[in-house]
GROMACS .gro file of C-alpha atoms in nm:
model
  127
    1MET     CA    1  16.619   9.278  10.432
    2LYS     CA    2  16.425   9.319  10.085
    3LYS     CA    3  16.092   9.203  10.251
    4TYR     CA    4  16.093   9.539  10.464
    5PHE     CA    5  16.141   9.744  10.166
    6VAL     CA    6  15.869   9.619   9.964
    7PHE     CA    7  15.647   9.628  10.281
    8ALA     CA    8  15.783   9.999  10.324
    9ALA     CA    9  15.681  10.082   9.961
   10VAL     CA   10  15.348   9.926  10.001
   11VAL     CA   11  15.266  10.109  10.306
   12LEU     CA   12  15.399  10.448  10.161
   13LEU     CA   13  15.194  10.397   9.827
   14GLY     CA   14  14.881  10.303  10.008
   15GLY     CA   15  14.910  10.629  10.208
   16VAL     CA   16  15.002  10.859   9.884
   17ILE     CA   17  14.670  10.670   9.735
   18LEU     CA   18  14.453  10.713  10.021
   19ILE     CA   19  14.578  11.100  10.068
   20GLY     CA   20  14.502  11.199   9.688
   21TYR     CA   21  14.189  10.974   9.701
   22ALA     CA   22  14.060  11.218  10.004
   23MET     CA   23  14.176  11.521   9.842
   24ARG     CA   24  13.964  11.435   9.536
   25GLN     CA   25  13.664  11.348   9.737
   26ARG     CA   26  13.695  11.692   9.905
   27SER     CA   27  13.740  11.900   9.580
   28ALA     CA   28  13.434  11.717   9.424
   29GLU     CA   29  13.233  11.800   9.749
   30PRO     CA   30  12.998  12.119   9.657
   31SER     CA   31  13.195  12.370   9.869
   32VAL     CA   32  12.947  12.551  10.105
   33VAL     CA   33  13.000  12.907  10.237
   34ALA     CA   34  12.859  13.043  10.536
   35PRO     CA   35  12.624  13.345  10.512
   36THR     CA   36  12.772  13.620  10.686
   37ALA     CA   37  12.578  13.864  10.864
   38THR     CA   38  12.499  14.222  10.704
   39THR     CA   39  12.508  14.539  10.900
   40THR     CA   40  12.134  14.510  10.839
   41GLN     CA   41  12.052  14.188  10.977
   42ILE     CA   42  12.259  14.255  11.321
   43GLY     CA   43  12.068  14.565  11.390
   44LEU     CA   44  12.331  14.819  11.275
   45GLU     CA   45  12.313  15.047  10.940
   46PRO     CA   46  12.584  15.088  10.671
   47GLU     CA   47  12.791  15.385  10.776
   48SER     CA   48  12.703  15.557  10.443
   49ALA     CA   49  12.302  15.523  10.548
   50ALA     CA   50  12.213  15.831  10.781
   51ARG     CA   51  11.984  15.736  11.064
   52THR     CA   52  11.706  16.017  11.049
   53TYR     CA   53  11.499  16.163  11.372
   54THR     CA   54  11.201  16.383  11.375
   55LEU     CA   55  11.197  16.725  11.520
   56GLY     CA   56  10.962  16.511  11.803
   57GLU     CA   57  11.257  16.287  11.858
   58VAL     CA   58  11.479  16.584  11.889
   59ARG     CA   59  11.226  16.733  12.133
   60MET     CA   60  11.283  16.493  12.381
   61HIS     CA   61  11.656  16.574  12.439
   62ASP     CA   62  11.595  16.926  12.559
   63GLY     CA   63  11.832  16.969  12.891
   64VAL     CA   64  12.184  16.945  13.021
   65ALA     CA   65  12.164  16.575  13.072
   66SER     CA   66  12.036  16.492  12.718
   67CYS     CA   67  12.098  16.785  12.478
   68TRP     CA   68  12.032  16.716  12.100
   69ALA     CA   69  11.971  17.003  11.846
   70ALA     CA   70  11.885  16.990  11.426
   71VAL     CA   71  12.103  17.238  11.255
   72ASN     CA   72  12.068  17.264  10.886
   73GLY     CA   73  11.831  16.943  10.856
   74LYS     CA   74  12.092  16.748  11.061
   75VAL     CA   75  12.039  16.645  11.427
   76TYR     CA   76  12.355  16.642  11.675
   77ASP     CA   77  12.403  16.564  12.006
   78LEU     CA   78  12.571  16.837  12.176
   79THR     CA   79  12.543  16.680  12.569
   80SER     CA   80  12.889  16.649  12.592
   81PHE     CA   81  12.950  17.022  12.452
   82VAL     CA   82  12.687  17.219  12.670
   83SER     CA   83  12.944  17.311  12.956
   84LYS     CA   84  13.247  17.329  12.687
   85HIS     CA   85  13.081  17.555  12.458
   86PRO     CA   86  13.326  17.906  12.496
   87GLY     CA   87  13.030  18.149  12.482
   88GLY     CA   88  12.878  17.996  12.792
   89ASP     CA   89  12.642  17.665  12.840
   90GLN     CA   90  12.351  17.882  12.803
   91ASN     CA   91  12.409  17.926  12.416
   92ILE     CA   92  12.400  17.570  12.378
   93LEU     CA   93  12.106  17.516  12.632
   94ASN     CA   94  11.883  17.744  12.440
   95ILE     CA   95  11.841  17.505  12.143
   96CYS     CA   96  11.830  17.170  12.329
   97GLY     CA   97  11.556  17.011  12.182
   98LYS     CA   98  11.490  17.255  11.923
   99ASP     CA   99  11.596  17.331  11.582
  100GLY     CA  100  11.864  17.572  11.621
  101THR     CA  101  11.956  17.658  11.282
  102ALA     CA  102  11.872  18.020  11.315
  103ALA     CA  103  12.056  18.053  11.603
  104PHE     CA  104  12.378  17.880  11.494
  105ALA     CA  105  12.354  18.097  11.160
  106ASN     CA  106  12.310  18.405  11.342
  107GLN     CA  107  12.619  18.365  11.578
  108HIS     CA  108  12.874  18.167  11.340
  109GLU     CA  109  12.753  18.222  11.005
  110GLY     CA  110  13.065  18.165  10.756
  111ASP     CA  111  13.274  18.057  11.046
  112GLN     CA  112  13.443  17.709  10.930
  113LYS     CA  113  13.550  17.605  11.285
  114PRO     CA  114  13.229  17.614  11.469
  115ASN     CA  115  13.065  17.395  11.156
  116GLU     CA  116  13.374  17.124  11.194
  117LEU     CA  117  13.302  17.097  11.538
  118LEU     CA  118  12.954  17.093  11.497
  119ALA     CA  119  13.016  16.807  11.233
  120SER     CA  120  13.172  16.595  11.485
  121PHE     CA  121  12.860  16.565  11.709
  122TYR     CA  122  12.620  16.460  11.428
  123LEU     CA  123  12.367  16.166  11.478
  124GLY     CA  124  12.207  16.161  11.167
  125ASP     CA  125  11.958  16.367  10.949
  126LEU     CA  126  11.620  16.520  11.030
  127LYS     CA  127  11.315  16.391  10.856
   0.00000   0.00000   0.00000
């Protein structure tokens, strides 16, 4: 019986020593941290960096199927709003593919609600 306890103690002590050795070796290894992809590396832009568009790019979206407009130096995708505009779809279609700053200002000057709604369609800045 005494031999059994001695044997068990030796096995247990050996296990503790092996575990301690393995943990020490692991902590001695230089830690390798896998690089993480940044938004630029995976093709996305950071939220703080707005995409920029030329007026030429805006002009390519000049109809009901794809309606972009520039207003006050910003570009908006109004496609989903064309049929929902309270003043009728023609008011939006008139500025599709164009700089609609003057038309928007003439209709909505000083009115906060249209400006807030317009902001929800923001794509980026006009170059």
